[in-house]
PDB file of C-alpha atoms and ligand atoms in Angstrom:
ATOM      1  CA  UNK A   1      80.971  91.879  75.770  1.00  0.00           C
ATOM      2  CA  UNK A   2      84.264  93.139  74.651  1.00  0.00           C
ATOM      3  CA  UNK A   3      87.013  90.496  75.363  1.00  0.00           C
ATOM      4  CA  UNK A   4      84.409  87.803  75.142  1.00  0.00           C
ATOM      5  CA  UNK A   5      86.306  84.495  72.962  1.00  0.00           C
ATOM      6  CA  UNK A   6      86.372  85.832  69.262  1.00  0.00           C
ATOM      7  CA  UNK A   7      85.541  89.499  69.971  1.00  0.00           C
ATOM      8  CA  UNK A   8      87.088  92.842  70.232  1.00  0.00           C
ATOM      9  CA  UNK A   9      90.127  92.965  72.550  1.00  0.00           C
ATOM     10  CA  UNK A  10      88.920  94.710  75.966  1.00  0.00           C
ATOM     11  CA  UNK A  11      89.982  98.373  75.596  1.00  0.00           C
ATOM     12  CA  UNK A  12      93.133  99.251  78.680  1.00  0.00           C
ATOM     13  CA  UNK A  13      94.498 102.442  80.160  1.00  0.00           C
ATOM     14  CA  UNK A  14      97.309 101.533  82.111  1.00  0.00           C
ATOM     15  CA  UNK A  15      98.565 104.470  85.049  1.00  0.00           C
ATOM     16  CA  UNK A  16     102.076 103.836  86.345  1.00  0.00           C
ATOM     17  CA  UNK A  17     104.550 106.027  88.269  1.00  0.00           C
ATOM     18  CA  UNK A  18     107.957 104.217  87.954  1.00  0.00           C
ATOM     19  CA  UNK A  19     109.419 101.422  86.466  1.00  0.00           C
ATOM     20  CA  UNK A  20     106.360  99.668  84.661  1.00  0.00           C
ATOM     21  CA  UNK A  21     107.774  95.872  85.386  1.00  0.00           C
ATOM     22  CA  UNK A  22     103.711  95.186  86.326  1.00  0.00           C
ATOM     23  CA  UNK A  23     102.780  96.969  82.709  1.00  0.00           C
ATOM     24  CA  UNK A  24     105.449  94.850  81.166  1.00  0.00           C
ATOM     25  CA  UNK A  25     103.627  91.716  82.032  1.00  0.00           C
ATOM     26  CA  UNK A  26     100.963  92.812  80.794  1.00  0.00           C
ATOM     27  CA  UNK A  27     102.249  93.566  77.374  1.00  0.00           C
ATOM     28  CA  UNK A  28     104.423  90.429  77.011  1.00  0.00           C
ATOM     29  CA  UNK A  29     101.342  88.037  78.170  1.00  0.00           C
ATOM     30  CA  UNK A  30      99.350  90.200  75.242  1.00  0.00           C
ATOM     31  CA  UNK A  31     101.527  89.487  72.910  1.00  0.00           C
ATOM     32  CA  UNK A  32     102.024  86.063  73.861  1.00  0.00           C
ATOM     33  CA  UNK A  33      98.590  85.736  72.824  1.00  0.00           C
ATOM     34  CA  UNK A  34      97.401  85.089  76.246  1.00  0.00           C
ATOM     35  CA  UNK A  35      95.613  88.269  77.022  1.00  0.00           C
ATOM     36  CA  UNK A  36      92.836  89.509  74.930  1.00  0.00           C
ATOM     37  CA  UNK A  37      93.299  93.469  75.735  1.00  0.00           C
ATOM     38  CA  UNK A  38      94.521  96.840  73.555  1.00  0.00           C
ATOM     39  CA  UNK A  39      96.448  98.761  75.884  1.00  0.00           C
ATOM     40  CA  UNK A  40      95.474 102.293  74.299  1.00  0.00           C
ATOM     41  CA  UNK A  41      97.106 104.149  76.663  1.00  0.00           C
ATOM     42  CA  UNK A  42      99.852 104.655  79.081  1.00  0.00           C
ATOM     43  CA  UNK A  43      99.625 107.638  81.237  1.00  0.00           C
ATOM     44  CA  UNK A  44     102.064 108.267  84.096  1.00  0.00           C
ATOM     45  CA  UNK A  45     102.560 111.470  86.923  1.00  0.00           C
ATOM     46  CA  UNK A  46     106.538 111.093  86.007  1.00  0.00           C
ATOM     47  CA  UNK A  47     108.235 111.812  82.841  1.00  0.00           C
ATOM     48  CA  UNK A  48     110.591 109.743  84.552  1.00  0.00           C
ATOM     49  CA  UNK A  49     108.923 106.831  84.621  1.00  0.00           C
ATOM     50  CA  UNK A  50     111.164 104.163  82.860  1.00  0.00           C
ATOM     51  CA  UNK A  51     107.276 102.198  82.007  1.00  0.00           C
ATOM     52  CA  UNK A  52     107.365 105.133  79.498  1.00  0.00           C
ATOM     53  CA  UNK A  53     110.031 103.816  77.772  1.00  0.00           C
ATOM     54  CA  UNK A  54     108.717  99.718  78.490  1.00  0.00           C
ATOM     55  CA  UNK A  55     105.305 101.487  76.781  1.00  0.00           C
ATOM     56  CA  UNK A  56     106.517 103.345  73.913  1.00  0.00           C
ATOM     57  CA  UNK A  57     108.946 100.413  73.102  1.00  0.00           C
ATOM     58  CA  UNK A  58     105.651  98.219  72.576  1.00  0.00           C
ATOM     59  CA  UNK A  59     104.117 101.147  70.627  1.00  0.00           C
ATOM     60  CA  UNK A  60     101.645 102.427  73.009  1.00  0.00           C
ATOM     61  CA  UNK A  61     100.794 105.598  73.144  1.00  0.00           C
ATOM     62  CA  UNK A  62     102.163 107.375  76.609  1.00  0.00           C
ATOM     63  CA  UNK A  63     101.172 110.403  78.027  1.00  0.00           C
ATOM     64  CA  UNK A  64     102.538 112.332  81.356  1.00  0.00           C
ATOM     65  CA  UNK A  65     100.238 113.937  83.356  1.00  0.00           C
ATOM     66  CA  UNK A  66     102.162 115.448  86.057  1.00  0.00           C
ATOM     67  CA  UNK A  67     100.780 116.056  89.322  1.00  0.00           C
ATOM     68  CA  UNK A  68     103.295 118.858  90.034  1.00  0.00           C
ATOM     69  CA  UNK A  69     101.129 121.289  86.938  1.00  0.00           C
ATOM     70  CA  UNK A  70      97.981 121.139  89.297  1.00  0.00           C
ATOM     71  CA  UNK A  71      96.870 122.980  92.315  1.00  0.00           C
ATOM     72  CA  UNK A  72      94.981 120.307  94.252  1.00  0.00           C
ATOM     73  CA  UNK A  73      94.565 116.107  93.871  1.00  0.00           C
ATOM     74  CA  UNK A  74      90.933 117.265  92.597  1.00  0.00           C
ATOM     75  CA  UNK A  75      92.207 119.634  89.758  1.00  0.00           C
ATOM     76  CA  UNK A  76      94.831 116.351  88.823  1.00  0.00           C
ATOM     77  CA  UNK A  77      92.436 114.014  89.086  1.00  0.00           C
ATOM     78  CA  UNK A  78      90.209 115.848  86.857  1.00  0.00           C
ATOM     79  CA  UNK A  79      92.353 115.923  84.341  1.00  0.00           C
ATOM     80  CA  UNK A  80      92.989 112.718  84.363  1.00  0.00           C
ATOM     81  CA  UNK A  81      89.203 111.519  83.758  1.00  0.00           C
ATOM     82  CA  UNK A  82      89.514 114.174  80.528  1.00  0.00           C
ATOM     83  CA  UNK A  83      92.791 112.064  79.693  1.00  0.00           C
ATOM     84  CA  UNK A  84      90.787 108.679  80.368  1.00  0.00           C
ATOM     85  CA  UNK A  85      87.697 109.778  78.779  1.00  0.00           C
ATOM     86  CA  UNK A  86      89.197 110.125  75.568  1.00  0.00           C
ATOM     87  CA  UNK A  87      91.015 106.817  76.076  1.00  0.00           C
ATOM     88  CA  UNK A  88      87.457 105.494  76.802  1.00  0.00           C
ATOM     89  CA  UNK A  89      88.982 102.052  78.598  1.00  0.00           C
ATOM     90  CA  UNK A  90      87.033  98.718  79.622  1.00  0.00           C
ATOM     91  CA  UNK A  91      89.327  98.556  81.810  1.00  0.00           C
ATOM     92  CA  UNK A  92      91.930 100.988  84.140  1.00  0.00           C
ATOM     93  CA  UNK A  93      94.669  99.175  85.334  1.00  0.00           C
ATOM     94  CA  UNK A  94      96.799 101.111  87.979  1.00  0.00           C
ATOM     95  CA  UNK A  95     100.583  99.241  88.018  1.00  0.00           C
ATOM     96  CA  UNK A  96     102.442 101.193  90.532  1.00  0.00           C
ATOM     97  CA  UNK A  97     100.154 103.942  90.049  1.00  0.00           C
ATOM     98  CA  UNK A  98     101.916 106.256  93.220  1.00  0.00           C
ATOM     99  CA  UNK A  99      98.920 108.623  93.819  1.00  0.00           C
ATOM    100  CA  UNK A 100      95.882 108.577  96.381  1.00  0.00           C
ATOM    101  CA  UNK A 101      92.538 108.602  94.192  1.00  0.00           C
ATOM    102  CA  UNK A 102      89.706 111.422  95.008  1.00  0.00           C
ATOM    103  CA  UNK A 103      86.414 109.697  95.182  1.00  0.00           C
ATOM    104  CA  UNK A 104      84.569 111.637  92.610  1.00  0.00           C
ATOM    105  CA  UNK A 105      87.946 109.668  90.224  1.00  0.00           C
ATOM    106  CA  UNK A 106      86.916 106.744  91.478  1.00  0.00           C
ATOM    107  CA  UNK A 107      83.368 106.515  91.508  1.00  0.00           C
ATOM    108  CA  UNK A 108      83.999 107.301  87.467  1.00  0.00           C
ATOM    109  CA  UNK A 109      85.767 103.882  87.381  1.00  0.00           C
ATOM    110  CA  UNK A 110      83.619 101.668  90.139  1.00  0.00           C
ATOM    111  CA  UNK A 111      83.660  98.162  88.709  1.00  0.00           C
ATOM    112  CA  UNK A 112      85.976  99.011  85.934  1.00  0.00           C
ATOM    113  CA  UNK A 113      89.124  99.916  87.840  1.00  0.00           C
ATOM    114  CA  UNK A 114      91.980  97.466  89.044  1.00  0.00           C
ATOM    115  CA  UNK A 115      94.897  97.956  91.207  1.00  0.00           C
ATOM    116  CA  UNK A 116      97.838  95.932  92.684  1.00  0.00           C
ATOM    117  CA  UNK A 117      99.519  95.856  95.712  1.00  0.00           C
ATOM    118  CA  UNK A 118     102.384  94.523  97.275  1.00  0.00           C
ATOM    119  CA  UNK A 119     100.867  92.790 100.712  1.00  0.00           C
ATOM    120  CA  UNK A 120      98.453  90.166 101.595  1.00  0.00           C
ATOM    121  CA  UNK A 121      95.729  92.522 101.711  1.00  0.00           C
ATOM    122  CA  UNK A 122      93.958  93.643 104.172  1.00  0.00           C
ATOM    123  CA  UNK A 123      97.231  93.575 105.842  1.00  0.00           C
ATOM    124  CA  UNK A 124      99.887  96.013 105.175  1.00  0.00           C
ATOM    125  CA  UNK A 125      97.553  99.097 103.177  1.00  0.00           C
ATOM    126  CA  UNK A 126      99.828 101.659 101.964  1.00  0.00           C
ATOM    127  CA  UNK A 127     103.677 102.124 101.779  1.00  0.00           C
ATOM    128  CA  UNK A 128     106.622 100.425 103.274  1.00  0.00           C
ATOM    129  CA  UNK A 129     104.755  97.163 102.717  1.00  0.00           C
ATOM    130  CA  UNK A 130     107.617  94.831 102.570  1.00  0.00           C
ATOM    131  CA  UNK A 131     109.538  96.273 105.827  1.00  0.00           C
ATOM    132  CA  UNK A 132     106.673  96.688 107.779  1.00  0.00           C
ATOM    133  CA  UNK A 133     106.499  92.421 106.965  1.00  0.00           C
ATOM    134  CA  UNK A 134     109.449  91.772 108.151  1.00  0.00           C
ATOM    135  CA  UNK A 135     109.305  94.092 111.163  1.00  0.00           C
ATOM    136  CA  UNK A 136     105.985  92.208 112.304  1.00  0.00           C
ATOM    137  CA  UNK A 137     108.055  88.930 112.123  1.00  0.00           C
ATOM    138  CA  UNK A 138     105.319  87.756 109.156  1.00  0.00           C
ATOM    139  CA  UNK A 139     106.408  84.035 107.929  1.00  0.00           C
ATOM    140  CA  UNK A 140     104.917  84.868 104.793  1.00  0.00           C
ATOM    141  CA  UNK A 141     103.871  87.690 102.316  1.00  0.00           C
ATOM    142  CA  UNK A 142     102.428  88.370  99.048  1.00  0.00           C
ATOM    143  CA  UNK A 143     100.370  90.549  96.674  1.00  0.00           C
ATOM    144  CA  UNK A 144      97.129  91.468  95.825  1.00  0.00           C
ATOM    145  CA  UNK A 145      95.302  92.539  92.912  1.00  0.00           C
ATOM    146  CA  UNK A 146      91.721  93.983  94.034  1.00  0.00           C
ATOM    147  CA  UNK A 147      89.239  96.436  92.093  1.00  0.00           C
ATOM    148  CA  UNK A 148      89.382 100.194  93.578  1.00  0.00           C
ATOM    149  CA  UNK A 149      87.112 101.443  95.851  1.00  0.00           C
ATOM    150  CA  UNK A 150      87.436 105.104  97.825  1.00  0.00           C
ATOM    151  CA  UNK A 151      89.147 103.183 100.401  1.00  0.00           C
ATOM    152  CA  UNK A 152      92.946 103.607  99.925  1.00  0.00           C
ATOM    153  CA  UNK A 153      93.871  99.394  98.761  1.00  0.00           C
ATOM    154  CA  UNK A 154      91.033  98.360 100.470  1.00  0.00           C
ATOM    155  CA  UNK A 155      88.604  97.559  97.663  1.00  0.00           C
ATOM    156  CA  UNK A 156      87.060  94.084  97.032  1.00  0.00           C
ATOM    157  CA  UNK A 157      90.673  91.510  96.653  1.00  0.00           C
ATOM    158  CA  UNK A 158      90.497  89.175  93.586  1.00  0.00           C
ATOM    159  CA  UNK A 159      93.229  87.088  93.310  1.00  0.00           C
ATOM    160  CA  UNK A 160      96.247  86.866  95.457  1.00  0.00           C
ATOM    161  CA  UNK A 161      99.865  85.226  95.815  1.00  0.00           C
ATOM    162  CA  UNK A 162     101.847  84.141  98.711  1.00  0.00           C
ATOM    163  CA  UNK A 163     105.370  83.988  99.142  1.00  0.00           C
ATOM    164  CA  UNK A 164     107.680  82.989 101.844  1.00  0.00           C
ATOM    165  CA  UNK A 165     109.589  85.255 104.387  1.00  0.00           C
ATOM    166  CA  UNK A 166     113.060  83.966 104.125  1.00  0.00           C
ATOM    167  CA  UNK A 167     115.880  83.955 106.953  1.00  0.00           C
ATOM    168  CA  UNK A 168     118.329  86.879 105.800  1.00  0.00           C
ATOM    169  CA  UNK A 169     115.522  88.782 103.736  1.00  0.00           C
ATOM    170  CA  UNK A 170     115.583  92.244 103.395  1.00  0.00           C
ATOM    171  CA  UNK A 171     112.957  94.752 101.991  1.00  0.00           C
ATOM    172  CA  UNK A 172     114.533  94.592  98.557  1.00  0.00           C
ATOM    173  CA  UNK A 173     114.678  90.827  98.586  1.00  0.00           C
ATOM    174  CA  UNK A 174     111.326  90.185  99.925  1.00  0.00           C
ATOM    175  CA  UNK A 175     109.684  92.860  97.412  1.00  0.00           C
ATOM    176  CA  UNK A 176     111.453  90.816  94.619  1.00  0.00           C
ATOM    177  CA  UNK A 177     110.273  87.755  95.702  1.00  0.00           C
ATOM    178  CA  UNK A 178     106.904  89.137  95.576  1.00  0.00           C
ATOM    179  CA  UNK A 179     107.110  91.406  92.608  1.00  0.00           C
ATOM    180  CA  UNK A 180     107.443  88.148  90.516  1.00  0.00           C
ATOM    181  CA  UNK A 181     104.144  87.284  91.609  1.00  0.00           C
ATOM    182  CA  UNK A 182     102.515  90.171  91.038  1.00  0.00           C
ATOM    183  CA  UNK A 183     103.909  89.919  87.209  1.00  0.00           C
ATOM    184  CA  UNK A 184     101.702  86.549  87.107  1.00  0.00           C
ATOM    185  CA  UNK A 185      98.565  87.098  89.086  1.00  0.00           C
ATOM    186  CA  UNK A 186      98.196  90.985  86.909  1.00  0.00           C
ATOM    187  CA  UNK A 187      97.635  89.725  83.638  1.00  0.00           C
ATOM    188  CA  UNK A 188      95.489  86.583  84.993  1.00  0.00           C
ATOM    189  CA  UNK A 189      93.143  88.838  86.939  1.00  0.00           C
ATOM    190  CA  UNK A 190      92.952  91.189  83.636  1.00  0.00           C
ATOM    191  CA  UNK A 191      92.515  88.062  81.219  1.00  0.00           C
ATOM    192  CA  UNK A 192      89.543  87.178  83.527  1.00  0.00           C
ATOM    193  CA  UNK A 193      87.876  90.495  83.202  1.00  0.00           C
ATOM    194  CA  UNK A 194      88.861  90.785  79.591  1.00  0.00           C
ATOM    195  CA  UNK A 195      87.264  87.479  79.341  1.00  0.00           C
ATOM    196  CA  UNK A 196      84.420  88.676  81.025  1.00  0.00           C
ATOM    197  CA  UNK A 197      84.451  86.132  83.921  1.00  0.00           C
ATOM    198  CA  UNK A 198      84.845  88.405  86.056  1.00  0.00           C
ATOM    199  CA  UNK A 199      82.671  91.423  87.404  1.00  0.00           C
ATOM    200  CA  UNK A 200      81.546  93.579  90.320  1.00  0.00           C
ATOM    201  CA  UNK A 201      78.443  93.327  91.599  1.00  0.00           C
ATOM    202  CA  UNK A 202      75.890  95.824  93.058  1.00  0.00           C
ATOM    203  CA  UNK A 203      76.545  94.578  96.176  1.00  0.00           C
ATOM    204  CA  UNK A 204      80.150  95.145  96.031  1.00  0.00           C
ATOM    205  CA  UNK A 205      80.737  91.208  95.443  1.00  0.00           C
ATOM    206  CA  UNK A 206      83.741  89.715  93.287  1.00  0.00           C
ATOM    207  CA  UNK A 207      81.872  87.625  90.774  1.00  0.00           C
ATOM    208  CA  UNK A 208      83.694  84.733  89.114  1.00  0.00           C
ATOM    209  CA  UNK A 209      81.975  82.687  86.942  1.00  0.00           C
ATOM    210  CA  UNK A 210      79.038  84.177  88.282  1.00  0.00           C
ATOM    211  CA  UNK A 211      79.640  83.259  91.855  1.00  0.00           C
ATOM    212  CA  UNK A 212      80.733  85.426  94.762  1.00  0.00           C
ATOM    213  CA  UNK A 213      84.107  85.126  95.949  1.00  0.00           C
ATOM    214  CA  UNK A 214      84.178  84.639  99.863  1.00  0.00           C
ATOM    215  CA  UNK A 215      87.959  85.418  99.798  1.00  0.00           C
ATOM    216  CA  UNK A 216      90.481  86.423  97.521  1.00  0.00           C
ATOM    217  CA  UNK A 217      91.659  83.603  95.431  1.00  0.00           C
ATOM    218  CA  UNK A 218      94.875  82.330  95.732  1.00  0.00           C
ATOM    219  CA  UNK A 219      97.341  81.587  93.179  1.00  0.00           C
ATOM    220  CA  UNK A 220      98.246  78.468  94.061  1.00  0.00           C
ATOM    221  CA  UNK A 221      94.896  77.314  94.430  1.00  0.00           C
ATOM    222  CA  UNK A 222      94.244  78.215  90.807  1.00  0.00           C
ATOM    223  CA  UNK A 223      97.392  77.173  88.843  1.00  0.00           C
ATOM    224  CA  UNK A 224      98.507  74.165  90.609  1.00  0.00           C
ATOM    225  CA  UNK A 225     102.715  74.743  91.480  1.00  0.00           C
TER     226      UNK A 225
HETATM  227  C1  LIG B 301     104.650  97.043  92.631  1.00  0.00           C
HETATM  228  O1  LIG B 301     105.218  96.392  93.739  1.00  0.00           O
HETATM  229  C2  LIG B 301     103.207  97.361  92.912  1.00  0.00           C
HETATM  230  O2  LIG B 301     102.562  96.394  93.655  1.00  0.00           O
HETATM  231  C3  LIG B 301     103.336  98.632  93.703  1.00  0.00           C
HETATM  232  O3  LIG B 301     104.373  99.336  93.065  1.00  0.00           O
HETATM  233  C4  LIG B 301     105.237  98.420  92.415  1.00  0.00           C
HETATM  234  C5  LIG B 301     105.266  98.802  90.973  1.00  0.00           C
HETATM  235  O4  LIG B 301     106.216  98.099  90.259  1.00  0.00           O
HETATM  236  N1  LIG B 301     102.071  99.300  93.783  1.00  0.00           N
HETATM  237  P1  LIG B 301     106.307  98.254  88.689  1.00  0.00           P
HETATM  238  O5  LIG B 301     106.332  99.750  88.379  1.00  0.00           O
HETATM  239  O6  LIG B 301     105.134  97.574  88.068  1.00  0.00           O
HETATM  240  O7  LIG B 301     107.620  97.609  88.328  1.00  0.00           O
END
């Protein structure tokens, strides 16, 4: 399999939609030899996206595909598989990737199709995940990296990391706190299904090392602190 110890580097489309700090982890663990992938492409839906510049910086090609040029989420998303097709990635990695996925997009991708996102998953889906933590009084909070399913961020978790609420936190402190996670347990997730360790099974199972995952796996449980 591509990725495998000694083989091809696992083929990556990255999505993003802003500032590409997620995408930038993923290109400096590449480089540091850590992550056997070739990021072929970087497409965002803003040609403001300052990943653009993180991307083309590395020398990756970038293309915008903005959602503004199309009619309906099905015509975008469309055009998008053409985009991805001719990428032809192992793996799509969406890293801040600000758009709700049409089923038909994602049943092109099932298996093959990561996201991240910034909550202790299944808590906190959507937006606002950081306030709507501190509202609810949480102690702690955290990230998720899961593969994507038709439900909005509620597709089989892989790997998560926990941090502490603090006294005095605010949404832009606490989503710091845990955007520094997410820039460690990206590129491990990816290395593992670069690596081929890890897969989706029929059933809808996270495989590791060929065994289900009852839970998502926790950072600290895998690289002892
Ligand atoms: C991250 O918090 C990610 O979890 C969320 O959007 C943010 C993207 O950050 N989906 P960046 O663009 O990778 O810096």
């Amino acid at each position: 399999m591509a990725g495998d110890a000694g083989d091809t580097p696992l083929p990556v489309a990255v999505l993003i939609s802003g500032g590409g700090s997620n995408l930038q982890a993923l290109i400096d663990a590449q480089r540091a030899g850590e992550l056997p992938i070739h990021i072929r492409a970087v497409i965002s839906n803003r040609a403001d996206a300052y990943g653009l510049t993180r991307a083309a910086a590395a020398g990756i090609p970038t293309r915008v595909l903005s959602h503004k040029d199309f009619p309906t989420r099905a015509a975008y998303d469309q055009a998008l598989s053409a985009l991805l097709e001719a990428v032809d990635p192992g793996l799509v990695v969406l890293a801040g990737f600000m758009r709700i996925l049409t089923p038909g997009f994602v049943a092109g991708f099932h298996g093959r199709m990561f996201n991240i996102h910034p909550s202790l998953l299944p808590k906190y889906p959507g937006l606002h995940t950081h306030q709507r933590a501190l509202d609810a009084g949480d102690t702690e909070h955290g990230a998720t990296v899961h593969f994507v399913t038709d439900e909005l961020d509620g597709g089989p978790a892989v790997l998560q990391a926990r941090v502490p609420v603090l006294p005095g936190d605010d949404a832009e402190r606490l989503a710091a706190r845990v955007l520094a996670q997410e820039h460690r347990i990206y590129p491990l997730a990816v290395r593992w299904f670069a690596t081929g360790r890890l897969r989706l099974d029929d059933a809808g199972r996270v495989l590791l090392d060929g065994r289900a995952l009852t839970a998502p796996l926790d950072l600290a449980d895998v690289i002892p602190h």
